[in-house]
mmCIF file with all atom_site columns, C-alpha atoms in Angstrom:
data_model
loop_
_atom_site.group_PDB
_atom_site.id
_atom_site.type_symbol
_atom_site.label_atom_id
_atom_site.label_alt_id
_atom_site.label_comp_id
_atom_site.label_asym_id
_atom_site.label_entity_id
_atom_site.label_seq_id
_atom_site.pdbx_PDB_ins_code
_atom_site.Cartn_x
_atom_site.Cartn_y
_atom_site.Cartn_z
_atom_site.occupancy
_atom_site.B_iso_or_equiv
_atom_site.pdbx_formal_charge
_atom_site.auth_seq_id
_atom_site.auth_comp_id
_atom_site.auth_asym_id
_atom_site.auth_atom_id
_atom_site.pdbx_PDB_model_num
ATOM 1   C CA . UNK A 1 1   ? 11.975  9.082   19.768  1.00 0.00 ? 185 UNK A CA 1
ATOM 2   C CA . UNK A 1 2   ? 10.949  5.485   20.982  1.00 0.00 ? 186 UNK A CA 1
ATOM 3   C CA . UNK A 1 3   ? 8.126   7.107   22.800  1.00 0.00 ? 187 UNK A CA 1
ATOM 4   C CA . UNK A 1 4   ? 6.341   8.366   19.543  1.00 0.00 ? 188 UNK A CA 1
ATOM 5   C CA . UNK A 1 5   ? 7.331   5.690   17.716  1.00 0.00 ? 189 UNK A CA 1
ATOM 6   C CA . UNK A 1 6   ? 5.728   3.109   20.113  1.00 0.00 ? 190 UNK A CA 1
ATOM 7   C CA . UNK A 1 7   ? 2.918   6.255   21.243  1.00 0.00 ? 191 UNK A CA 1
ATOM 8   C CA . UNK A 1 8   ? 2.375   5.890   17.471  1.00 0.00 ? 192 UNK A CA 1
ATOM 9   C CA . UNK A 1 9   ? 1.954   2.079   17.537  1.00 0.00 ? 193 UNK A CA 1
ATOM 10  C CA . UNK A 1 10  ? -0.652  2.190   19.768  1.00 0.00 ? 194 UNK A CA 1
ATOM 11  C CA . UNK A 1 11  ? -2.737  5.029   18.128  1.00 0.00 ? 195 UNK A CA 1
ATOM 12  C CA . UNK A 1 12  ? -2.954  3.304   14.979  1.00 0.00 ? 196 UNK A CA 1
ATOM 13  C CA . UNK A 1 13  ? -3.415  -0.034  16.416  1.00 0.00 ? 197 UNK A CA 1
ATOM 14  C CA . UNK A 1 14  ? -6.765  1.895   18.239  1.00 0.00 ? 198 UNK A CA 1
ATOM 15  C CA . UNK A 1 15  ? -7.733  3.531   15.074  1.00 0.00 ? 199 UNK A CA 1
ATOM 16  C CA . UNK A 1 16  ? -7.723  0.552   12.820  1.00 0.00 ? 200 UNK A CA 1
ATOM 17  C CA . UNK A 1 17  ? -9.132  -1.921  15.144  1.00 0.00 ? 201 UNK A CA 1
ATOM 18  C CA . UNK A 1 18  ? -12.590 -2.130  13.099  1.00 0.00 ? 202 UNK A CA 1
ATOM 19  C CA . UNK A 1 19  ? -10.406 -2.412  9.893   1.00 0.00 ? 203 UNK A CA 1
ATOM 20  C CA . UNK A 1 20  ? -10.575 -5.358  7.832   1.00 0.00 ? 204 UNK A CA 1
ATOM 21  C CA . UNK A 1 21  ? -9.755  -3.951  3.966   1.00 0.00 ? 205 UNK A CA 1
ATOM 22  C CA . UNK A 1 22  ? -6.204  -4.950  4.576   1.00 0.00 ? 206 UNK A CA 1
ATOM 23  C CA . UNK A 1 23  ? -5.668  -1.384  5.122   1.00 0.00 ? 207 UNK A CA 1
ATOM 24  C CA . UNK A 1 24  ? -5.336  -2.512  8.853   1.00 0.00 ? 208 UNK A CA 1
ATOM 25  C CA . UNK A 1 25  ? -2.826  -2.141  11.775  1.00 0.00 ? 209 UNK A CA 1
ATOM 26  C CA . UNK A 1 26  ? -0.556  -4.670  10.573  1.00 0.00 ? 210 UNK A CA 1
ATOM 27  C CA . UNK A 1 27  ? -0.691  -3.704  7.204   1.00 0.00 ? 211 UNK A CA 1
ATOM 28  C CA . UNK A 1 28  ? 1.337   -0.504  8.363   1.00 0.00 ? 212 UNK A CA 1
ATOM 29  C CA . UNK A 1 29  ? 3.315   -1.941  10.984  1.00 0.00 ? 213 UNK A CA 1
ATOM 30  C CA . UNK A 1 30  ? 4.566   -3.685  8.317   1.00 0.00 ? 214 UNK A CA 1
ATOM 31  C CA . UNK A 1 31  ? 4.987   -0.839  6.324   1.00 0.00 ? 215 UNK A CA 1
ATOM 32  C CA . UNK A 1 32  ? 7.052   0.968   8.901   1.00 0.00 ? 216 UNK A CA 1
ATOM 33  C CA . UNK A 1 33  ? 9.191   -1.951  9.442   1.00 0.00 ? 217 UNK A CA 1
ATOM 34  C CA . UNK A 1 34  ? 9.836   -2.857  5.828   1.00 0.00 ? 218 UNK A CA 1
ATOM 35  C CA . UNK A 1 35  ? 10.410  1.373   5.533   1.00 0.00 ? 219 UNK A CA 1
ATOM 36  C CA . UNK A 1 36  ? 12.890  1.719   8.494   1.00 0.00 ? 220 UNK A CA 1
ATOM 37  C CA . UNK A 1 37  ? 14.727  -1.186  7.147   1.00 0.00 ? 221 UNK A CA 1
ATOM 38  C CA . UNK A 1 38  ? 14.951  0.614   3.572   1.00 0.00 ? 222 UNK A CA 1
ATOM 39  C CA . UNK A 1 39  ? 16.123  3.775   5.602   1.00 0.00 ? 223 UNK A CA 1
ATOM 40  C CA . UNK A 1 40  ? 18.756  2.542   7.580   1.00 0.00 ? 224 UNK A CA 1
ATOM 41  C CA . UNK A 1 41  ? 20.510  1.171   4.235   1.00 0.00 ? 225 UNK A CA 1
ATOM 42  C CA . UNK A 1 42  ? 19.385  4.706   1.876   1.00 0.00 ? 226 UNK A CA 1
ATOM 43  C CA . UNK A 1 43  ? 20.819  6.798   4.393   1.00 0.00 ? 227 UNK A CA 1
ATOM 44  C CA . UNK A 1 44  ? 17.405  8.526   4.957   1.00 0.00 ? 228 UNK A CA 1
ATOM 45  C CA . UNK A 1 45  ? 16.093  10.409  7.511   1.00 0.00 ? 229 UNK A CA 1
ATOM 46  C CA . UNK A 1 46  ? 15.196  6.830   9.697   1.00 0.00 ? 230 UNK A CA 1
ATOM 47  C CA . UNK A 1 47  ? 12.549  9.248   12.242  1.00 0.00 ? 231 UNK A CA 1
ATOM 48  C CA . UNK A 1 48  ? 10.620  10.814  9.637   1.00 0.00 ? 232 UNK A CA 1
ATOM 49  C CA . UNK A 1 49  ? 10.589  7.567   7.287   1.00 0.00 ? 233 UNK A CA 1
ATOM 50  C CA . UNK A 1 50  ? 9.103   5.642   10.657  1.00 0.00 ? 234 UNK A CA 1
ATOM 51  C CA . UNK A 1 51  ? 6.210   7.662   11.986  1.00 0.00 ? 235 UNK A CA 1
ATOM 52  C CA . UNK A 1 52  ? 5.246   8.304   7.998   1.00 0.00 ? 236 UNK A CA 1
ATOM 53  C CA . UNK A 1 53  ? 5.227   5.073   7.460   1.00 0.00 ? 237 UNK A CA 1
ATOM 54  C CA . UNK A 1 54  ? 2.920   4.078   10.521  1.00 0.00 ? 238 UNK A CA 1
ATOM 55  C CA . UNK A 1 55  ? 0.195   6.767   10.276  1.00 0.00 ? 239 UNK A CA 1
ATOM 56  C CA . UNK A 1 56  ? 0.581   6.671   6.462   1.00 0.00 ? 240 UNK A CA 1
ATOM 57  C CA . UNK A 1 57  ? -3.077  5.294   6.317   1.00 0.00 ? 241 UNK A CA 1
ATOM 58  C CA . UNK A 1 58  ? -4.558  6.973   9.091   1.00 0.00 ? 242 UNK A CA 1
ATOM 59  C CA . UNK A 1 59  ? -5.738  9.313   6.579   1.00 0.00 ? 243 UNK A CA 1
ATOM 60  C CA . UNK A 1 60  ? -6.043  7.351   3.305   1.00 0.00 ? 244 UNK A CA 1
ATOM 61  C CA . UNK A 1 61  ? -9.046  8.313   1.319   1.00 0.00 ? 245 UNK A CA 1
ATOM 62  C CA . UNK A 1 62  ? -10.553 5.253   1.238   1.00 0.00 ? 246 UNK A CA 1
ATOM 63  C CA . UNK A 1 63  ? -10.804 5.185   5.507   1.00 0.00 ? 247 UNK A CA 1
ATOM 64  C CA . UNK A 1 64  ? -11.542 8.382   5.887   1.00 0.00 ? 248 UNK A CA 1
ATOM 65  C CA . UNK A 1 65  ? -12.337 10.990  3.144   1.00 0.00 ? 249 UNK A CA 1
ATOM 66  C CA . UNK A 1 66  ? -13.309 13.382  5.884   1.00 0.00 ? 250 UNK A CA 1
ATOM 67  C CA . UNK A 1 67  ? -9.599  14.194  7.145   1.00 0.00 ? 251 UNK A CA 1
ATOM 68  C CA . UNK A 1 68  ? -7.505  12.986  3.992   1.00 0.00 ? 252 UNK A CA 1
ATOM 69  C CA . UNK A 1 69  ? -7.014  16.050  2.553   1.00 0.00 ? 253 UNK A CA 1
ATOM 70  C CA . UNK A 1 70  ? -5.878  18.788  5.199   1.00 0.00 ? 254 UNK A CA 1
ATOM 71  C CA . UNK A 1 71  ? -4.321  14.976  6.968   1.00 0.00 ? 255 UNK A CA 1
ATOM 72  C CA . UNK A 1 72  ? -6.180  15.664  9.813   1.00 0.00 ? 256 UNK A CA 1
ATOM 73  C CA . UNK A 1 73  ? -5.850  12.508  12.279  1.00 0.00 ? 257 UNK A CA 1
ATOM 74  C CA . UNK A 1 74  ? -2.062  12.597  11.595  1.00 0.00 ? 258 UNK A CA 1
ATOM 75  C CA . UNK A 1 75  ? -1.677  16.312  12.175  1.00 0.00 ? 259 UNK A CA 1
ATOM 76  C CA . UNK A 1 76  ? -3.311  15.649  15.359  1.00 0.00 ? 260 UNK A CA 1
ATOM 77  C CA . UNK A 1 77  ? -1.572  12.667  16.471  1.00 0.00 ? 261 UNK A CA 1
ATOM 78  C CA . UNK A 1 78  ? 1.720   14.781  16.057  1.00 0.00 ? 262 UNK A CA 1
ATOM 79  C CA . UNK A 1 79  ? 0.734   17.596  17.503  1.00 0.00 ? 263 UNK A CA 1
ATOM 80  C CA . UNK A 1 80  ? -0.086  16.173  20.691  1.00 0.00 ? 264 UNK A CA 1
ATOM 81  C CA . UNK A 1 81  ? 3.626   14.824  20.813  1.00 0.00 ? 265 UNK A CA 1
ATOM 82  C CA . UNK A 1 82  ? 5.451   18.535  20.250  1.00 0.00 ? 266 UNK A CA 1
ATOM 83  C CA . UNK A 1 83  ? 6.668   17.333  17.063  1.00 0.00 ? 267 UNK A CA 1
ATOM 84  C CA . UNK A 1 84  ? 7.775   20.331  15.367  1.00 0.00 ? 268 UNK A CA 1
ATOM 85  C CA . UNK A 1 85  ? 5.683   22.363  12.222  1.00 0.00 ? 269 UNK A CA 1
ATOM 86  C CA . UNK A 1 86  ? 8.678   21.456  9.782   1.00 0.00 ? 270 UNK A CA 1
ATOM 87  C CA . UNK A 1 87  ? 9.178   17.801  10.561  1.00 0.00 ? 271 UNK A CA 1
ATOM 88  C CA . UNK A 1 88  ? 4.675   17.585  10.119  1.00 0.00 ? 272 UNK A CA 1
ATOM 89  C CA . UNK A 1 89  ? 5.126   19.417  6.871   1.00 0.00 ? 273 UNK A CA 1
ATOM 90  C CA . UNK A 1 90  ? 8.068   16.670  6.138   1.00 0.00 ? 274 UNK A CA 1
ATOM 91  C CA . UNK A 1 91  ? 6.186   13.897  7.396   1.00 0.00 ? 275 UNK A CA 1
ATOM 92  C CA . UNK A 1 92  ? 2.709   15.185  6.011   1.00 0.00 ? 276 UNK A CA 1
ATOM 93  C CA . UNK A 1 93  ? 4.150   15.337  2.323   1.00 0.00 ? 277 UNK A CA 1
ATOM 94  C CA . UNK A 1 94  ? 5.759   11.709  2.451   1.00 0.00 ? 278 UNK A CA 1
ATOM 95  C CA . UNK A 1 95  ? 2.471   10.629  3.429   1.00 0.00 ? 279 UNK A CA 1
ATOM 96  C CA . UNK A 1 96  ? 0.202   12.450  0.321   1.00 0.00 ? 280 UNK A CA 1
ATOM 97  C CA . UNK A 1 97  ? 3.054   10.891  -2.663  1.00 0.00 ? 281 UNK A CA 1
ATOM 98  C CA . UNK A 1 98  ? 2.364   7.759   -0.652  1.00 0.00 ? 282 UNK A CA 1
ATOM 99  C CA . UNK A 1 99  ? -0.401  6.438   -2.960  1.00 0.00 ? 283 UNK A CA 1
ATOM 100 C CA . UNK A 1 100 ? -0.952  4.619   -6.035  1.00 0.00 ? 284 UNK A CA 1
ATOM 101 C CA . UNK A 1 101 ? -2.865  6.597   -8.290  1.00 0.00 ? 285 UNK A CA 1
ATOM 102 C CA . UNK A 1 102 ? -2.978  4.595   -11.912 1.00 0.00 ? 286 UNK A CA 1
ATOM 103 C CA . UNK A 1 103 ? -1.071  7.046   -14.348 1.00 0.00 ? 287 UNK A CA 1
ATOM 104 C CA . UNK A 1 104 ? -0.814  10.002  -12.232 1.00 0.00 ? 288 UNK A CA 1
ATOM 105 C CA . UNK A 1 105 ? 1.343   8.452   -9.652  1.00 0.00 ? 289 UNK A CA 1
ATOM 106 C CA . UNK A 1 106 ? 3.549   10.661  -8.169  1.00 0.00 ? 290 UNK A CA 1
ATOM 107 C CA . UNK A 1 107 ? 7.606   10.346  -7.389  1.00 0.00 ? 291 UNK A CA 1
ATOM 108 C CA . UNK A 1 108 ? 8.224   10.814  -4.297  1.00 0.00 ? 292 UNK A CA 1
ATOM 109 C CA . UNK A 1 109 ? 9.740   14.546  -3.961  1.00 0.00 ? 293 UNK A CA 1
ATOM 110 C CA . UNK A 1 110 ? 12.001  13.120  -1.278  1.00 0.00 ? 294 UNK A CA 1
ATOM 111 C CA . UNK A 1 111 ? 14.015  10.090  -0.196  1.00 0.00 ? 295 UNK A CA 1
ATOM 112 C CA . UNK A 1 112 ? 12.555  9.600   3.001   1.00 0.00 ? 296 UNK A CA 1
ATOM 113 C CA . UNK A 1 113 ? 9.010   9.806   0.487   1.00 0.00 ? 297 UNK A CA 1
ATOM 114 C CA . UNK A 1 114 ? 10.479  6.974   -1.727  1.00 0.00 ? 298 UNK A CA 1
ATOM 115 C CA . UNK A 1 115 ? 11.596  4.710   1.100   1.00 0.00 ? 299 UNK A CA 1
ATOM 116 C CA . UNK A 1 116 ? 8.079   4.520   2.423   1.00 0.00 ? 300 UNK A CA 1
ATOM 117 C CA . UNK A 1 117 ? 6.314   4.931   -1.000  1.00 0.00 ? 301 UNK A CA 1
ATOM 118 C CA . UNK A 1 118 ? 8.933   1.680   -1.560  1.00 0.00 ? 302 UNK A CA 1
ATOM 119 C CA . UNK A 1 119 ? 7.600   -0.386  1.282   1.00 0.00 ? 303 UNK A CA 1
ATOM 120 C CA . UNK A 1 120 ? 3.517   0.525   0.999   1.00 0.00 ? 304 UNK A CA 1
ATOM 121 C CA . UNK A 1 121 ? 3.987   -1.122  -2.496  1.00 0.00 ? 305 UNK A CA 1
ATOM 122 C CA . UNK A 1 122 ? 6.703   -3.827  -1.269  1.00 0.00 ? 306 UNK A CA 1
ATOM 123 C CA . UNK A 1 123 ? 3.614   -5.430  1.011   1.00 0.00 ? 307 UNK A CA 1
ATOM 124 C CA . UNK A 1 124 ? 1.222   -4.574  -2.145  1.00 0.00 ? 308 UNK A CA 1
ATOM 125 C CA . UNK A 1 125 ? 2.919   -7.516  -4.158  1.00 0.00 ? 309 UNK A CA 1
ATOM 126 C CA . UNK A 1 126 ? 4.334   -10.932 -2.811  1.00 0.00 ? 310 UNK A CA 1
ATOM 127 C CA . UNK A 1 127 ? 2.135   -14.002 -0.850  1.00 0.00 ? 311 UNK A CA 1
ATOM 128 C CA . UNK A 1 128 ? 0.833   -11.065 1.514   1.00 0.00 ? 312 UNK A CA 1
ATOM 129 C CA . UNK A 1 129 ? -0.461  -8.405  -0.758  1.00 0.00 ? 313 UNK A CA 1
ATOM 130 C CA . UNK A 1 130 ? -2.487  -11.442 -2.460  1.00 0.00 ? 314 UNK A CA 1
ATOM 131 C CA . UNK A 1 131 ? -4.283  -11.390 0.566   1.00 0.00 ? 315 UNK A CA 1
ATOM 132 C CA . UNK A 1 132 ? -4.523  -8.444  1.240   1.00 0.00 ? 316 UNK A CA 1
ATOM 133 C CA . UNK A 1 133 ? -6.422  -8.192  -2.466  1.00 0.00 ? 317 UNK A CA 1
ATOM 134 C CA . UNK A 1 134 ? -8.827  -10.463 -1.597  1.00 0.00 ? 318 UNK A CA 1
ATOM 135 C CA . UNK A 1 135 ? -9.441  -9.143  1.205   1.00 0.00 ? 319 UNK A CA 1
ATOM 136 C CA . UNK A 1 136 ? -9.515  -5.877  0.207   1.00 0.00 ? 320 UNK A CA 1
ATOM 137 C CA . UNK A 1 137 ? -12.312 -7.109  -2.811  1.00 0.00 ? 321 UNK A CA 1
ATOM 138 C CA . UNK A 1 138 ? -14.846 -9.360  -0.667  1.00 0.00 ? 322 UNK A CA 1
ATOM 139 C CA . UNK A 1 139 ? -14.548 -5.888  1.922   1.00 0.00 ? 323 UNK A CA 1
ATOM 140 C CA . UNK A 1 140 ? -15.937 -4.187  -1.283  1.00 0.00 ? 324 UNK A CA 1
ATOM 141 C CA . UNK A 1 141 ? -17.962 -6.874  -2.671  1.00 0.00 ? 325 UNK A CA 1
ATOM 142 C CA . UNK A 1 142 ? -16.049 -7.579  -5.952  1.00 0.00 ? 326 UNK A CA 1
ATOM 143 C CA . UNK A 1 143 ? -16.037 -9.875  -8.109  1.00 0.00 ? 327 UNK A CA 1
ATOM 144 C CA . UNK A 1 144 ? -13.329 -12.734 -7.718  1.00 0.00 ? 328 UNK A CA 1
ATOM 145 C CA . UNK A 1 145 ? -13.633 -13.382 -10.624 1.00 0.00 ? 329 UNK A CA 1
ATOM 146 C CA . UNK A 1 146 ? -15.177 -12.338 -14.464 1.00 0.00 ? 330 UNK A CA 1
ATOM 147 C CA . UNK A 1 147 ? -13.560 -13.186 -17.270 1.00 0.00 ? 331 UNK A CA 1
ATOM 148 C CA . UNK A 1 148 ? -16.070 -11.379 -20.003 1.00 0.00 ? 332 UNK A CA 1
ATOM 149 C CA . UNK A 1 149 ? -14.364 -7.510  -17.797 1.00 0.00 ? 333 UNK A CA 1
ATOM 150 C CA . UNK A 1 150 ? -11.056 -6.658  -18.959 1.00 0.00 ? 334 UNK A CA 1
ATOM 151 C CA . UNK A 1 151 ? -8.295  -4.977  -17.310 1.00 0.00 ? 335 UNK A CA 1
ATOM 152 C CA . UNK A 1 152 ? -8.175  -1.212  -17.667 1.00 0.00 ? 336 UNK A CA 1
ATOM 153 C CA . UNK A 1 153 ? -4.828  -0.099  -18.292 1.00 0.00 ? 337 UNK A CA 1
ATOM 154 C CA . UNK A 1 154 ? -3.413  4.132   -17.881 1.00 0.00 ? 338 UNK A CA 1
ATOM 155 C CA . UNK A 1 155 ? -6.556  4.987   -15.802 1.00 0.00 ? 339 UNK A CA 1
ATOM 156 C CA . UNK A 1 156 ? -5.859  8.470   -14.511 1.00 0.00 ? 340 UNK A CA 1
ATOM 157 C CA . UNK A 1 157 ? -5.993  9.119   -10.585 1.00 0.00 ? 341 UNK A CA 1
ATOM 158 C CA . UNK A 1 158 ? -9.679  9.485   -11.077 1.00 0.00 ? 342 UNK A CA 1
ATOM 159 C CA . UNK A 1 159 ? -10.589 7.277   -13.098 1.00 0.00 ? 343 UNK A CA 1
ATOM 160 C CA . UNK A 1 160 ? -8.548  4.502   -10.697 1.00 0.00 ? 344 UNK A CA 1
ATOM 161 C CA . UNK A 1 161 ? -10.485 6.137   -7.234  1.00 0.00 ? 345 UNK A CA 1
ATOM 162 C CA . UNK A 1 162 ? -13.760 5.642   -9.277  1.00 0.00 ? 346 UNK A CA 1
ATOM 163 C CA . UNK A 1 163 ? -13.203 1.811   -10.860 1.00 0.00 ? 347 UNK A CA 1
ATOM 164 C CA . UNK A 1 164 ? -14.857 -0.566  -9.887  1.00 0.00 ? 348 UNK A CA 1
ATOM 165 C CA . UNK A 1 165 ? -13.283 -3.514  -11.083 1.00 0.00 ? 349 UNK A CA 1
ATOM 166 C CA . UNK A 1 166 ? -12.488 -7.739  -10.449 1.00 0.00 ? 350 UNK A CA 1
ATOM 167 C CA . UNK A 1 167 ? -9.757  -8.657  -7.842  1.00 0.00 ? 351 UNK A CA 1
ATOM 168 C CA . UNK A 1 168 ? -8.108  -10.339 -10.572 1.00 0.00 ? 352 UNK A CA 1
ATOM 169 C CA . UNK A 1 169 ? -8.445  -7.621  -12.964 1.00 0.00 ? 353 UNK A CA 1
ATOM 170 C CA . UNK A 1 170 ? -6.344  -5.333  -9.612  1.00 0.00 ? 354 UNK A CA 1
ATOM 171 C CA . UNK A 1 171 ? -3.127  -7.944  -10.218 1.00 0.00 ? 355 UNK A CA 1
ATOM 172 C CA . UNK A 1 172 ? -3.254  -6.132  -13.744 1.00 0.00 ? 356 UNK A CA 1
ATOM 173 C CA . UNK A 1 173 ? -4.658  -3.072  -13.050 1.00 0.00 ? 357 UNK A CA 1
ATOM 174 C CA . UNK A 1 174 ? -2.206  -2.028  -10.462 1.00 0.00 ? 358 UNK A CA 1
ATOM 175 C CA . UNK A 1 175 ? -0.230  -4.931  -8.713  1.00 0.00 ? 359 UNK A CA 1
ATOM 176 C CA . UNK A 1 176 ? 2.040   -6.190  -11.641 1.00 0.00 ? 360 UNK A CA 1
ATOM 177 C CA . UNK A 1 177 ? 2.627   -2.226  -12.081 1.00 0.00 ? 361 UNK A CA 1
ATOM 178 C CA . UNK A 1 178 ? 4.824   -1.627  -8.801  1.00 0.00 ? 362 UNK A CA 1
ATOM 179 C CA . UNK A 1 179 ? 7.892   -3.647  -8.971  1.00 0.00 ? 363 UNK A CA 1
ATOM 180 C CA . UNK A 1 180 ? 8.998   -1.246  -12.332 1.00 0.00 ? 364 UNK A CA 1
ATOM 181 C CA . UNK A 1 181 ? 8.041   1.718   -10.146 1.00 0.00 ? 365 UNK A CA 1
ATOM 182 C CA . UNK A 1 182 ? 9.886   1.133   -6.650  1.00 0.00 ? 366 UNK A CA 1
ATOM 183 C CA . UNK A 1 183 ? 12.061  3.768   -6.062  1.00 0.00 ? 367 UNK A CA 1
ATOM 184 C CA . UNK A 1 184 ? 15.797  2.356   -4.466  1.00 0.00 ? 368 UNK A CA 1
ATOM 185 C CA . UNK A 1 185 ? 17.797  -0.693  -4.715  1.00 0.00 ? 369 UNK A CA 1
ATOM 186 C CA . UNK A 1 186 ? 16.679  -2.027  -2.040  1.00 0.00 ? 370 UNK A CA 1
ATOM 187 C CA . UNK A 1 187 ? 13.616  -2.018  -2.154  1.00 0.00 ? 371 UNK A CA 1
ATOM 188 C CA . UNK A 1 188 ? 14.409  -3.514  -5.310  1.00 0.00 ? 372 UNK A CA 1
ATOM 189 C CA . UNK A 1 189 ? 15.793  -6.608  -4.551  1.00 0.00 ? 373 UNK A CA 1
ATOM 190 C CA . UNK A 1 190 ? 12.597  -7.654  -2.702  1.00 0.00 ? 374 UNK A CA 1
ATOM 191 C CA . UNK A 1 191 ? 10.423  -6.620  -5.170  1.00 0.00 ? 375 UNK A CA 1
ATOM 192 C CA . UNK A 1 192 ? 11.598  -8.943  -7.549  1.00 0.00 ? 376 UNK A CA 1
ATOM 193 C CA . UNK A 1 193 ? 11.006  -11.908 -5.287  1.00 0.00 ? 377 UNK A CA 1
ATOM 194 C CA . UNK A 1 194 ? 8.145   -11.096 -4.267  1.00 0.00 ? 378 UNK A CA 1
ATOM 195 C CA . UNK A 1 195 ? 6.969   -9.794  -7.960  1.00 0.00 ? 379 UNK A CA 1
ATOM 196 C CA . UNK A 1 196 ? 7.842   -13.744 -9.606  1.00 0.00 ? 380 UNK A CA 1
ATOM 197 C CA . UNK A 1 197 ? 5.568   -15.721 -6.799  1.00 0.00 ? 381 UNK A CA 1
ATOM 198 C CA . UNK A 1 198 ? 2.477   -13.274 -7.221  1.00 0.00 ? 382 UNK A CA 1
ATOM 199 C CA . UNK A 1 199 ? 2.105   -13.620 -10.882 1.00 0.00 ? 383 UNK A CA 1
ATOM 200 C CA . UNK A 1 200 ? 3.120   -17.307 -10.846 1.00 0.00 ? 384 UNK A CA 1
ATOM 201 C CA . UNK A 1 201 ? -0.333  -17.594 -7.979  1.00 0.00 ? 385 UNK A CA 1
ATOM 202 C CA . UNK A 1 202 ? -1.696  -15.490 -11.107 1.00 0.00 ? 386 UNK A CA 1
ATOM 203 C CA . UNK A 1 203 ? -0.953  -17.964 -13.727 1.00 0.00 ? 387 UNK A CA 1
ATOM 204 C CA . UNK A 1 204 ? -1.855  -20.729 -11.697 1.00 0.00 ? 388 UNK A CA 1
ATOM 205 C CA . UNK A 1 205 ? -5.301  -19.475 -10.868 1.00 0.00 ? 389 UNK A CA 1
ATOM 206 C CA . UNK A 1 206 ? -6.120  -19.206 -14.097 1.00 0.00 ? 390 UNK A CA 1
ATOM 207 C CA . UNK A 1 207 ? -5.361  -22.505 -15.174 1.00 0.00 ? 391 UNK A CA 1
ATOM 208 C CA . UNK A 1 208 ? -7.592  -23.710 -12.131 1.00 0.00 ? 392 UNK A CA 1
ATOM 209 C CA . UNK A 1 209 ? -10.394 -21.412 -13.060 1.00 0.00 ? 393 UNK A CA 1
ATOM 210 C CA . UNK A 1 210 ? -9.930  -22.789 -16.872 1.00 0.00 ? 394 UNK A CA 1
ATOM 211 C CA . UNK A 1 211 ? -9.634  -26.332 -15.709 1.00 0.00 ? 395 UNK A CA 1
ATOM 212 C CA . UNK A 1 212 ? -6.863  -26.841 -17.695 1.00 0.00 ? 396 UNK A CA 1
ATOM 213 C CA . UNK A 1 213 ? -4.323  -27.674 -14.436 1.00 0.00 ? 397 UNK A CA 1
ATOM 214 C CA . UNK A 1 214 ? -5.427  -31.330 -15.095 1.00 0.00 ? 398 UNK A CA 1
ATOM 215 C CA . UNK A 1 215 ? -6.309  -34.260 -17.537 1.00 0.00 ? 399 UNK A CA 1
ATOM 216 C CA . UNK A 1 216 ? -9.612  -35.912 -18.652 1.00 0.00 ? 400 UNK A CA 1
#
């Protein structure tokens, strides 16, 4: 197993070499480490979780729309590593069920999928989640904040994918929702702290934006 994990790490290191939107090599490594920890504690298949976590963004629709539907990048790597067809199918299922899609977000059909989805969500909240939100917003020419643009809630998958908002609105439209969408007890314990930190940051941001954090 160690060789294929090492090869997967080298593969994504090259794949994400020019990616600066927050869906990058370091994100995938953090998700891998978190997912592996969760899998061990939740008695899931660590091999499937590890590979799915490492490869979960190589066919992301925002990064590789032409391969997204059939997970061609992940499949190609796994076939080159002589992974069985049944394991490839399982890994692709996990990957296909990871993403947040507004009101159409899926609960993964397997424990392994829940571990990977939880790890991906944990990396979207807390201090690193804050940094990634602003990195993604800047990469996609989004305003940091605009009080005249209100958050849109309960969007469908298509509405969410086509919606362009501000970075601060992204906290309300997605990030503040994630804690209550966590699947495993292991991840919930981590999510609680990260969610509180993130909400405290947004409160402070809005006070500074409005100039209410100081006295004249």
